[in-house]
Amino acid sequence: MTLNHHSDGNTGQRLLRLGFMPLIDCAPLVAAVRLQLDRKHGLHLQLHRQASWAAIRDKLLTGELDAAHALTGLVHGVQWGIGGVQADLSILLTLNRNGQGIVLSHPLAQALDAGQPLTEAFADLRRPPVLAQTFPTGTHAMWLYYWLAAQGVSPLHAIRSVAMPPPQMAEALARGELDGYCAGEPWAQQAETLQVGRRVVASGEIWPDHPEKVLACRRDFATQEPETAVALTATLLEACRWLDEPGNRNQAAGWLAEPEVIGLPVEQISTCLGASDASGSPRLSFHDGGAVNFPYLSDGLWFLSQFRRWGWLAQDRTESDWARQVAEVHGTARYREAAASVAVQVPAAESRRSVLCDGIVWDGHAAQAYADAFAIRE
């Protein structure tokens, strides 16, 4: 399904095909087209809704898509050839922070409410719980695995993990095929709308202000068309800035609710776009004065640390290998050029400090030692 609100006479504008998934955090792409921000930068963006993250990956690699709304972990997984083909990708900017959730069936959620440890609630099932995520190396898998491990549950040995497109998850939970899942909004909220399960933790409670979706492209696109890559980055930066300005999210909710984008009631979309969720965890943020959008090197290294933790990265790759690959993927010099062109501030440092739900500090340093220190790992 294609979203294209320009006329056909776009002489002199570079046509770019961008993929997206029907999620709240595709909002910057939709806003860029609806506000015609692409025209300001000599571009003509054509948006193509996709059925799965695997489809986005495959179409990026074949060139059917020029760039895409993508999971941060998907980009790094492809870069390292985890579970599939290896290819060189680039992150142009981070599109949002927070805004995802872990859902459990009502019996499991009620057990946690009653103070029962998650390990015991799972044991009461008398079978391995079946939990879904959206892509094996994606953000949802990483939030789910991190949260489970923090509760004393090994995600590799104590559960059965399945990958599933987010729009299918709530109905699979209703049919009893799943015991829970981790997904981006509005699909975590959908379980509550259908009364088949409940969000027990928001992703911002696992890692406050975590990186979530990015705008990704093939490395050859970014290097062979550097001016186009900068223009595309600047376009999405302006869209992210617009989304964080007061009042604009109500308009964006109407666009996202349309059938060719997400196709759910606007009231449900508006709730997910709100200032905060019911848990009071950090809000879904698209810009925050530019703090959201910078592709921090420490964010990329965190995903590599989790890949190592779960046994997906070879032990013989050095810390300098990791740093070099992350720097190539994140392209901070290109981002800085784009940010300067639209007067967006950039941070002085390319790493940041965070405290996750288990109290462990992540600051981007000694990533391999950080990975190896977890009690639950492969």
mmCIF file of C-alpha atoms in Angstrom:
data_model
loop_
_atom_site.group_PDB
_atom_site.id
_atom_site.type_symbol
_atom_site.label_atom_id
_atom_site.label_comp_id
_atom_site.label_asym_id
_atom_site.label_seq_id
_atom_site.Cartn_x
_atom_site.Cartn_y
_atom_site.Cartn_z
ATOM 1 C CA MET A 1 0.000 0.000 0.000
ATOM 2 C CA THR A 2 1.424 3.375 -1.044
ATOM 3 C CA LEU A 3 1.033 6.796 0.529
ATOM 4 C CA ASN A 4 1.810 9.563 -1.950
ATOM 5 C CA HIS A 5 0.183 12.968 -1.688
ATOM 6 C CA HIS A 6 2.126 14.771 -4.378
ATOM 7 C CA SER A 7 1.111 15.383 -7.936
ATOM 8 C CA ASP A 8 2.952 13.492 -10.640
ATOM 9 C CA GLY A 9 4.753 16.577 -11.896
ATOM 10 C CA ASN A 10 7.743 16.589 -9.577
ATOM 11 C CA THR A 11 10.382 17.680 -12.073
ATOM 12 C CA GLY A 12 13.786 18.041 -10.475
ATOM 13 C CA GLN A 13 12.825 16.273 -7.265
ATOM 14 C CA ARG A 14 14.562 13.037 -6.331
ATOM 15 C CA LEU A 15 11.977 10.273 -5.918
ATOM 16 C CA LEU A 16 12.657 8.087 -2.876
ATOM 17 C CA ARG A 17 10.688 5.004 -1.873
ATOM 18 C CA LEU A 18 10.442 4.651 1.903
ATOM 19 C CA GLY A 19 9.072 1.606 3.710
ATOM 20 C CA PHE A 20 7.184 1.715 6.981
ATOM 21 C CA MET A 21 5.323 -0.566 9.363
ATOM 22 C CA PRO A 22 1.836 0.375 10.652
ATOM 23 C CA LEU A 23 3.021 1.645 14.019
ATOM 24 C CA ILE A 24 2.703 4.911 15.919
ATOM 25 C CA ASP A 25 6.387 5.643 15.418
ATOM 26 C CA CYS A 26 6.072 5.778 11.623
ATOM 27 C CA ALA A 27 4.597 9.233 12.314
ATOM 28 C CA PRO A 28 7.687 11.200 11.182
ATOM 29 C CA LEU A 29 7.522 9.633 7.712
ATOM 30 C CA VAL A 30 3.804 10.323 7.379
ATOM 31 C CA ALA A 31 4.183 13.889 8.649
ATOM 32 C CA ALA A 32 7.038 14.574 6.230
ATOM 33 C CA VAL A 33 4.787 13.658 3.299
ATOM 34 C CA ARG A 34 1.589 15.311 4.558
ATOM 35 C CA LEU A 35 3.408 18.563 5.388
ATOM 36 C CA GLN A 36 5.371 18.389 2.110
ATOM 37 C CA LEU A 37 8.625 18.853 3.992
ATOM 38 C CA ASP A 38 10.341 16.695 1.393
ATOM 39 C CA ARG A 39 9.717 19.313 -1.317
ATOM 40 C CA LYS A 40 11.685 21.874 0.703
ATOM 41 C CA HIS A 41 14.714 19.615 0.374
ATOM 42 C CA GLY A 42 14.333 18.660 -3.290
ATOM 43 C CA LEU A 43 12.820 15.260 -2.593
ATOM 44 C CA HIS A 44 9.626 13.409 -3.456
ATOM 45 C CA LEU A 45 8.924 10.784 -0.799
ATOM 46 C CA GLN A 46 6.680 7.857 -1.603
ATOM 47 C CA LEU A 47 5.686 5.744 1.390
ATOM 48 C CA HIS A 48 5.058 2.005 1.132
ATOM 49 C CA ARG A 49 3.433 0.121 4.012
ATOM 50 C CA GLN A 50 5.001 -3.279 4.694
ATOM 51 C CA ALA A 51 3.645 -6.465 6.242
ATOM 52 C CA SER A 52 6.672 -7.377 8.379
ATOM 53 C CA TRP A 53 10.146 -6.272 9.434
ATOM 54 C CA ALA A 54 11.574 -9.108 7.370
ATOM 55 C CA ALA A 55 9.931 -7.561 4.297
ATOM 56 C CA ILE A 56 11.485 -4.195 5.118
ATOM 57 C CA ARG A 57 14.908 -5.816 5.480
ATOM 58 C CA ASP A 58 14.602 -7.739 2.216
ATOM 59 C CA LYS A 59 13.329 -4.787 0.186
ATOM 60 C CA LEU A 60 16.055 -2.527 1.529
ATOM 61 C CA LEU A 61 18.693 -5.033 0.504
ATOM 62 C CA THR A 62 17.273 -5.575 -2.993
ATOM 63 C CA GLY A 63 16.863 -1.847 -3.636
ATOM 64 C CA GLU A 64 13.082 -1.971 -3.867
ATOM 65 C CA LEU A 65 13.123 0.524 -0.990
ATOM 66 C CA ASP A 66 15.623 3.384 -0.768
ATOM 67 C CA ALA A 67 15.213 3.809 2.988
ATOM 68 C CA ALA A 68 12.898 2.616 5.728
ATOM 69 C CA HIS A 69 11.449 3.072 9.176
ATOM 70 C CA ALA A 70 13.385 0.269 10.875
ATOM 71 C CA LEU A 71 14.172 -1.374 14.199
ATOM 72 C CA THR A 72 17.540 -0.254 15.534
ATOM 73 C CA GLY A 73 18.469 -3.850 16.329
ATOM 74 C CA LEU A 74 17.465 -5.024 12.854
ATOM 75 C CA VAL A 75 20.068 -2.709 11.311
ATOM 76 C CA HIS A 76 22.855 -3.973 13.541
ATOM 77 C CA GLY A 77 21.767 -7.587 13.103
ATOM 78 C CA VAL A 78 21.987 -7.292 9.307
ATOM 79 C CA GLN A 79 25.308 -5.472 9.595
ATOM 80 C CA TRP A 80 26.759 -8.469 11.458
ATOM 81 C CA GLY A 81 24.958 -11.110 9.397
ATOM 82 C CA ILE A 82 23.097 -12.549 12.387
ATOM 83 C CA GLY A 83 20.526 -15.113 11.285
ATOM 84 C CA GLY A 84 20.701 -14.143 7.626
ATOM 85 C CA VAL A 85 22.588 -12.311 4.927
ATOM 86 C CA GLN A 86 25.222 -9.738 5.891
ATOM 87 C CA ALA A 87 24.916 -6.305 4.300
ATOM 88 C CA ASP A 88 26.272 -2.835 4.965
ATOM 89 C CA LEU A 89 23.557 -0.499 6.226
ATOM 90 C CA SER A 90 23.482 3.043 7.571
ATOM 91 C CA ILE A 91 21.363 4.795 10.175
ATOM 92 C CA LEU A 92 20.455 8.330 9.119
ATOM 93 C CA LEU A 93 18.766 9.369 12.371
ATOM 94 C CA THR A 94 16.834 8.007 15.339
ATOM 95 C CA LEU A 95 13.107 8.572 14.829
ATOM 96 C CA ASN A 96 11.817 8.127 18.378
ATOM 97 C CA ARG A 97 12.380 7.002 21.938
ATOM 98 C CA ASN A 98 10.090 4.848 24.100
ATOM 99 C CA GLY A 99 6.550 3.921 23.061
ATOM 100 C CA GLN A 100 6.612 0.092 23.164
ATOM 101 C CA GLY A 101 5.123 -2.341 25.666
ATOM 102 C CA ILE A 102 5.153 -5.893 27.001
ATOM 103 C CA VAL A 103 1.740 -7.552 27.186
ATOM 104 C CA LEU A 104 0.801 -10.665 29.159
ATOM 105 C CA SER A 105 -2.382 -12.699 29.265
ATOM 106 C CA HIS A 106 -4.833 -11.753 32.006
ATOM 107 C CA PRO A 107 -3.944 -14.723 34.270
ATOM 108 C CA LEU A 108 -0.226 -13.920 34.111
ATOM 109 C CA ALA A 109 -0.803 -10.194 34.596
ATOM 110 C CA GLN A 110 -3.033 -10.879 37.591
ATOM 111 C CA ALA A 111 -0.396 -13.159 39.104
ATOM 112 C CA LEU A 112 2.151 -10.354 38.911
ATOM 113 C CA ASP A 113 -0.375 -7.941 40.450
ATOM 114 C CA ALA A 114 -0.753 -10.344 43.355
ATOM 115 C CA GLY A 115 2.998 -10.235 43.959
ATOM 116 C CA GLN A 116 3.873 -13.585 42.459
ATOM 117 C CA PRO A 117 7.357 -13.641 40.889
ATOM 118 C CA LEU A 118 7.356 -14.048 37.129
ATOM 119 C CA THR A 119 9.341 -17.288 37.433
ATOM 120 C CA GLU A 120 6.554 -18.813 39.537
ATOM 121 C CA ALA A 121 3.776 -17.499 37.310
ATOM 122 C CA PHE A 122 5.451 -19.125 34.318
ATOM 123 C CA ALA A 123 6.037 -22.375 36.256
ATOM 124 C CA ASP A 124 2.308 -22.559 37.017
ATOM 125 C CA LEU A 125 1.639 -22.891 33.280
ATOM 126 C CA ARG A 126 3.393 -26.315 33.408
ATOM 127 C CA ARG A 127 4.822 -25.654 29.947
ATOM 128 C CA PRO A 128 7.183 -23.102 28.461
ATOM 129 C CA PRO A 129 5.347 -19.804 27.952
ATOM 130 C CA VAL A 130 5.050 -18.665 24.340
ATOM 131 C CA LEU A 131 6.055 -15.028 23.936
ATOM 132 C CA ALA A 132 6.209 -13.097 20.665
ATOM 133 C CA GLN A 133 8.523 -10.390 19.449
ATOM 134 C CA THR A 134 8.683 -8.751 16.040
ATOM 135 C CA PHE A 135 12.151 -9.646 14.700
ATOM 136 C CA PRO A 136 14.902 -11.837 16.207
ATOM 137 C CA THR A 137 17.504 -9.064 16.640
ATOM 138 C CA GLY A 138 14.995 -6.202 16.840
ATOM 139 C CA THR A 139 14.276 -3.826 19.660
ATOM 140 C CA HIS A 140 11.197 -5.723 20.849
ATOM 141 C CA ALA A 141 13.180 -8.926 21.248
ATOM 142 C CA MET A 142 15.844 -7.042 23.166
ATOM 143 C CA TRP A 143 13.373 -5.311 25.518
ATOM 144 C CA LEU A 144 11.563 -8.602 26.126
ATOM 145 C CA TYR A 145 14.760 -10.564 26.748
ATOM 146 C CA TYR A 146 16.263 -7.897 28.992
ATOM 147 C CA TRP A 147 13.101 -7.625 31.105
ATOM 148 C CA LEU A 148 12.711 -11.396 31.407
ATOM 149 C CA ALA A 149 16.327 -11.815 32.483
ATOM 150 C CA ALA A 150 15.932 -9.030 35.042
ATOM 151 C CA GLN A 151 13.050 -11.100 36.504
ATOM 152 C CA GLY A 152 15.231 -14.233 36.654
ATOM 153 C CA VAL A 153 13.850 -15.858 33.486
ATOM 154 C CA SER A 154 16.238 -17.070 30.795
ATOM 155 C CA PRO A 155 14.794 -15.964 27.434
ATOM 156 C CA LEU A 156 16.800 -18.621 25.594
ATOM 157 C CA HIS A 157 15.889 -21.603 27.770
ATOM 158 C CA ALA A 158 12.755 -20.911 29.837
ATOM 159 C CA ILE A 159 10.375 -19.601 27.157
ATOM 160 C CA ARG A 160 9.475 -20.253 23.537
ATOM 161 C CA SER A 161 10.099 -17.063 21.555
ATOM 162 C CA VAL A 162 8.371 -16.546 18.213
ATOM 163 C CA ALA A 163 8.585 -13.718 15.683
ATOM 164 C CA MET A 164 5.291 -12.255 14.482
ATOM 165 C CA PRO A 165 4.138 -9.034 12.755
ATOM 166 C CA PRO A 166 2.758 -6.696 15.441
ATOM 167 C CA PRO A 167 -0.777 -6.338 13.977
ATOM 168 C CA GLN A 168 -1.277 -10.099 14.443
ATOM 169 C CA MET A 169 -0.229 -10.325 18.085
ATOM 170 C CA ALA A 170 -3.346 -9.342 20.039
ATOM 171 C CA GLU A 171 -5.539 -11.741 18.065
ATOM 172 C CA ALA A 172 -2.989 -14.542 18.545
ATOM 173 C CA LEU A 173 -3.128 -13.842 22.274
ATOM 174 C CA ALA A 174 -6.939 -13.998 22.133
ATOM 175 C CA ARG A 175 -6.779 -17.408 20.433
ATOM 176 C CA GLY A 176 -4.476 -18.750 23.125
ATOM 177 C CA GLU A 177 -1.528 -19.120 20.769
ATOM 178 C CA LEU A 178 0.544 -16.678 22.850
ATOM 179 C CA ASP A 179 0.986 -15.997 26.535
ATOM 180 C CA GLY A 180 2.315 -12.522 25.851
ATOM 181 C CA TYR A 181 4.280 -10.332 23.504
ATOM 182 C CA CYS A 182 6.369 -7.200 23.099
ATOM 183 C CA ALA A 183 5.317 -4.751 20.401
ATOM 184 C CA GLY A 184 5.193 -1.114 19.472
ATOM 185 C CA GLU A 185 2.042 0.920 19.878
ATOM 186 C CA PRO A 186 -0.801 0.812 19.061
ATOM 187 C CA TRP A 187 -0.462 -2.993 19.108
ATOM 188 C CA ALA A 188 0.417 -3.313 22.795
ATOM 189 C CA GLN A 189 -2.636 -1.230 23.634
ATOM 190 C CA GLN A 190 -4.715 -3.367 21.253
ATOM 191 C CA ALA A 191 -4.669 -6.247 23.738
ATOM 192 C CA GLU A 192 -6.421 -4.027 26.264
ATOM 193 C CA THR A 193 -8.837 -2.686 23.652
ATOM 194 C CA LEU A 194 -9.833 -6.263 22.782
ATOM 195 C CA GLN A 195 -9.726 -7.210 26.494
ATOM 196 C CA VAL A 196 -7.452 -10.189 25.838
ATOM 197 C CA GLY A 197 -4.418 -9.146 27.877
ATOM 198 C CA ARG A 198 -2.726 -6.257 29.627
ATOM 199 C CA ARG A 199 0.444 -4.223 29.297
ATOM 200 C CA VAL A 200 2.544 -5.049 32.340
ATOM 201 C CA VAL A 201 5.556 -2.887 31.528
ATOM 202 C CA ALA A 202 6.311 -0.085 29.100
ATOM 203 C CA SER A 203 9.618 -0.148 27.288
ATOM 204 C CA GLY A 204 10.522 3.192 28.843
ATOM 205 C CA GLU A 205 10.447 1.460 32.220
ATOM 206 C CA ILE A 206 13.012 -1.082 31.001
ATOM 207 C CA TRP A 207 15.378 1.525 29.570
ATOM 208 C CA PRO A 208 14.204 5.110 30.096
ATOM 209 C CA ASP A 209 14.531 7.059 26.832
ATOM 210 C CA HIS A 210 15.791 4.073 24.900
ATOM 211 C CA PRO A 211 16.450 4.291 21.153
ATOM 212 C CA GLU A 212 13.666 2.692 19.157
ATOM 213 C CA LYS A 213 13.063 3.140 15.415
ATOM 214 C CA VAL A 214 15.587 4.644 13.017
ATOM 215 C CA LEU A 215 15.606 5.717 9.402
ATOM 216 C CA ALA A 216 17.840 3.161 7.712
ATOM 217 C CA CYS A 217 19.283 2.812 4.229
ATOM 218 C CA ARG A 218 21.911 0.808 2.393
ATOM 219 C CA ARG A 219 25.441 2.055 2.931
ATOM 220 C CA ASP A 220 26.003 2.508 -0.812
ATOM 221 C CA PHE A 221 23.021 4.858 -1.025
ATOM 222 C CA ALA A 222 24.428 7.027 1.769
ATOM 223 C CA THR A 223 27.937 7.111 0.294
ATOM 224 C CA GLN A 224 27.092 7.411 -3.403
ATOM 225 C CA GLU A 225 24.365 10.022 -2.920
ATOM 226 C CA PRO A 226 25.581 11.965 0.121
ATOM 227 C CA GLU A 227 23.588 15.117 -0.690
ATOM 228 C CA THR A 228 20.390 13.087 -1.018
ATOM 229 C CA ALA A 229 21.093 11.280 2.254
ATOM 230 C CA VAL A 230 21.623 14.596 4.043
ATOM 231 C CA ALA A 231 18.452 16.056 2.503
ATOM 232 C CA LEU A 232 16.442 13.015 3.582
ATOM 233 C CA THR A 233 17.824 13.244 7.112
ATOM 234 C CA ALA A 234 16.983 16.949 7.280
ATOM 235 C CA THR A 235 13.445 16.287 6.043
ATOM 236 C CA LEU A 236 12.780 13.727 8.788
ATOM 237 C CA LEU A 237 14.405 15.937 11.417
ATOM 238 C CA GLU A 238 11.912 18.669 10.582
ATOM 239 C CA ALA A 239 9.060 16.170 10.785
ATOM 240 C CA CYS A 240 10.233 14.935 14.194
ATOM 241 C CA ARG A 241 10.495 18.510 15.445
ATOM 242 C CA TRP A 242 6.963 19.262 14.228
ATOM 243 C CA LEU A 243 5.586 16.191 16.039
ATOM 244 C CA ASP A 244 6.946 17.353 19.387
ATOM 245 C CA GLU A 245 5.409 20.829 19.093
ATOM 246 C CA PRO A 246 2.255 21.296 21.214
ATOM 247 C CA GLY A 247 -0.988 20.421 19.483
ATOM 248 C CA ASN A 248 0.454 18.828 16.374
ATOM 249 C CA ARG A 249 0.012 15.235 17.512
ATOM 250 C CA ASN A 250 -3.772 15.548 17.305
ATOM 251 C CA GLN A 251 -3.437 16.250 13.593
ATOM 252 C CA ALA A 252 -0.913 13.452 13.221
ATOM 253 C CA ALA A 253 -3.295 11.009 14.930
ATOM 254 C CA GLY A 254 -5.845 11.603 12.186
ATOM 255 C CA TRP A 255 -3.289 10.811 9.511
ATOM 256 C CA LEU A 256 -2.091 7.653 11.262
ATOM 257 C CA ALA A 257 -5.639 6.381 11.760
ATOM 258 C CA GLU A 258 -6.317 6.317 8.020
ATOM 259 C CA PRO A 259 -6.645 2.852 6.418
ATOM 260 C CA GLU A 260 -3.501 3.150 4.314
ATOM 261 C CA VAL A 261 -1.354 3.873 7.389
ATOM 262 C CA ILE A 262 -2.526 2.023 10.547
ATOM 263 C CA GLY A 263 -6.278 1.783 10.156
ATOM 264 C CA LEU A 264 -7.410 1.875 13.799
ATOM 265 C CA PRO A 265 -9.782 4.369 15.492
ATOM 266 C CA VAL A 266 -8.300 7.828 15.866
ATOM 267 C CA GLU A 267 -9.083 7.805 19.598
ATOM 268 C CA GLN A 268 -6.828 4.801 20.065
ATOM 269 C CA ILE A 269 -4.059 6.425 18.032
ATOM 270 C CA SER A 270 -4.390 9.659 20.021
ATOM 271 C CA THR A 271 -4.005 7.797 23.306
ATOM 272 C CA CYS A 272 -0.781 6.198 22.119
ATOM 273 C CA LEU A 273 0.539 9.555 20.913
ATOM 274 C CA GLY A 274 -0.229 11.189 24.264
ATOM 275 C CA ALA A 275 2.198 12.852 26.626
ATOM 276 C CA SER A 276 2.667 9.731 28.762
ATOM 277 C CA ASP A 277 1.232 6.261 29.130
ATOM 278 C CA ALA A 278 -0.725 4.881 32.065
ATOM 279 C CA SER A 279 2.422 3.609 33.785
ATOM 280 C CA GLY A 280 3.922 7.074 33.964
ATOM 281 C CA SER A 281 7.029 5.849 32.142
ATOM 282 C CA PRO A 282 8.991 8.238 29.899
ATOM 283 C CA ARG A 283 6.886 9.585 27.067
ATOM 284 C CA LEU A 284 7.014 8.646 23.437
ATOM 285 C CA SER A 285 9.295 11.335 22.054
ATOM 286 C CA PHE A 286 10.240 12.173 18.492
ATOM 287 C CA HIS A 287 12.600 15.138 18.901
ATOM 288 C CA ASP A 288 13.102 16.741 22.340
ATOM 289 C CA GLY A 289 15.205 19.549 20.949
ATOM 290 C CA GLY A 290 17.227 17.100 18.864
ATOM 291 C CA ALA A 291 18.235 14.862 21.778
ATOM 292 C CA VAL A 292 16.124 12.009 20.399
ATOM 293 C CA ASN A 293 17.476 12.034 16.875
ATOM 294 C CA PHE A 294 21.239 11.909 17.297
ATOM 295 C CA PRO A 295 22.530 8.396 16.423
ATOM 296 C CA TYR A 296 24.539 7.870 19.609
ATOM 297 C CA LEU A 297 27.385 5.414 19.240
ATOM 298 C CA SER A 298 26.618 4.067 22.712
ATOM 299 C CA ASP A 299 23.139 3.073 21.520
ATOM 300 C CA GLY A 300 24.617 0.925 18.773
ATOM 301 C CA LEU A 301 27.147 -0.623 21.124
ATOM 302 C CA TRP A 302 24.374 -1.570 23.537
ATOM 303 C CA PHE A 303 22.725 -3.722 20.878
ATOM 304 C CA LEU A 304 26.036 -5.422 20.147
ATOM 305 C CA SER A 305 26.454 -6.079 23.861
ATOM 306 C CA GLN A 306 23.102 -7.866 23.918
ATOM 307 C CA PHE A 307 23.943 -9.844 20.776
ATOM 308 C CA ARG A 308 27.088 -11.043 22.544
ATOM 309 C CA ARG A 309 25.136 -11.710 25.743
ATOM 310 C CA TRP A 310 22.808 -14.081 23.892
ATOM 311 C CA GLY A 311 25.614 -15.797 21.978
ATOM 312 C CA TRP A 312 25.015 -14.297 18.542
ATOM 313 C CA LEU A 313 28.363 -12.530 18.055
ATOM 314 C CA ALA A 314 31.653 -14.331 17.682
ATOM 315 C CA GLN A 315 33.841 -14.035 20.769
ATOM 316 C CA ASP A 316 36.935 -13.264 18.691
ATOM 317 C CA ARG A 317 35.681 -9.855 17.528
ATOM 318 C CA THR A 318 37.486 -7.151 19.453
ATOM 319 C CA GLU A 319 36.147 -4.022 21.098
ATOM 320 C CA SER A 320 37.779 -1.978 18.344
ATOM 321 C CA ASP A 321 35.916 -4.074 15.725
ATOM 322 C CA TRP A 322 32.664 -3.184 17.432
ATOM 323 C CA ALA A 323 33.520 0.514 17.648
ATOM 324 C CA ARG A 324 34.548 0.698 13.999
ATOM 325 C CA GLN A 325 31.398 -1.009 12.740
ATOM 326 C CA VAL A 326 29.088 1.105 14.879
ATOM 327 C CA ALA A 327 30.785 4.306 13.735
ATOM 328 C CA GLU A 328 30.324 3.269 10.104
ATOM 329 C CA VAL A 329 26.658 2.390 10.617
ATOM 330 C CA HIS A 330 25.762 5.527 12.571
ATOM 331 C CA GLY A 331 27.418 8.126 10.331
ATOM 332 C CA THR A 332 27.399 10.949 12.858
ATOM 333 C CA ALA A 333 29.221 13.395 10.557
ATOM 334 C CA ARG A 334 26.428 13.091 7.994
ATOM 335 C CA TYR A 335 23.834 13.577 10.704
ATOM 336 C CA ARG A 336 25.618 16.693 11.992
ATOM 337 C CA GLU A 337 25.576 18.203 8.503
ATOM 338 C CA ALA A 338 21.841 17.584 8.164
ATOM 339 C CA ALA A 339 21.103 18.926 11.647
ATOM 340 C CA ALA A 340 23.043 22.118 10.945
ATOM 341 C CA SER A 341 21.018 22.692 7.786
ATOM 342 C CA VAL A 342 17.748 22.815 9.762
ATOM 343 C CA ALA A 343 19.117 24.435 12.948
ATOM 344 C CA VAL A 344 18.850 21.351 15.175
ATOM 345 C CA GLN A 345 21.291 21.183 18.064
ATOM 346 C CA VAL A 346 23.635 18.215 18.373
ATOM 347 C CA PRO A 347 25.199 16.865 21.581
ATOM 348 C CA ALA A 348 28.850 17.411 22.342
ATOM 349 C CA ALA A 349 29.406 13.738 23.212
ATOM 350 C CA GLU A 350 28.564 10.732 21.029
ATOM 351 C CA SER A 351 27.799 8.456 23.995
ATOM 352 C CA ARG A 352 25.238 8.834 26.770
ATOM 353 C CA ARG A 353 24.643 7.366 30.222
ATOM 354 C CA SER A 354 21.553 5.341 31.124
ATOM 355 C CA VAL A 355 20.353 3.239 34.063
ATOM 356 C CA LEU A 356 18.197 0.269 33.078
ATOM 357 C CA CYS A 357 15.474 -1.487 35.055
ATOM 358 C CA ASP A 358 17.910 -3.797 36.868
ATOM 359 C CA GLY A 359 19.916 -0.837 38.141
ATOM 360 C CA ILE A 360 22.880 -1.539 35.861
ATOM 361 C CA VAL A 361 24.498 1.529 34.307
ATOM 362 C CA TRP A 362 25.235 1.663 30.588
ATOM 363 C CA ASP A 363 27.548 4.450 29.376
ATOM 364 C CA GLY A 364 28.976 3.066 26.146
ATOM 365 C CA HIS A 365 32.309 1.985 27.604
ATOM 366 C CA ALA A 366 33.748 -1.550 27.906
ATOM 367 C CA ALA A 367 30.792 -3.022 26.014
ATOM 368 C CA GLN A 368 32.121 -6.569 25.984
ATOM 369 C CA ALA A 369 32.819 -6.625 29.711
ATOM 370 C CA TYR A 370 29.322 -5.173 30.248
ATOM 371 C CA ALA A 371 27.832 -8.029 28.218
ATOM 372 C CA ASP A 372 29.839 -10.711 29.987
ATOM 373 C CA ALA A 373 28.895 -9.476 33.482
ATOM 374 C CA PHE A 374 25.198 -10.388 33.278
ATOM 375 C CA ALA A 375 24.163 -13.325 35.449
ATOM 376 C CA ILE A 376 21.707 -14.600 32.840
ATOM 377 C CA ARG A 377 23.306 -14.951 29.432
ATOM 378 C CA GLU A 378 24.090 -17.662 26.900
#
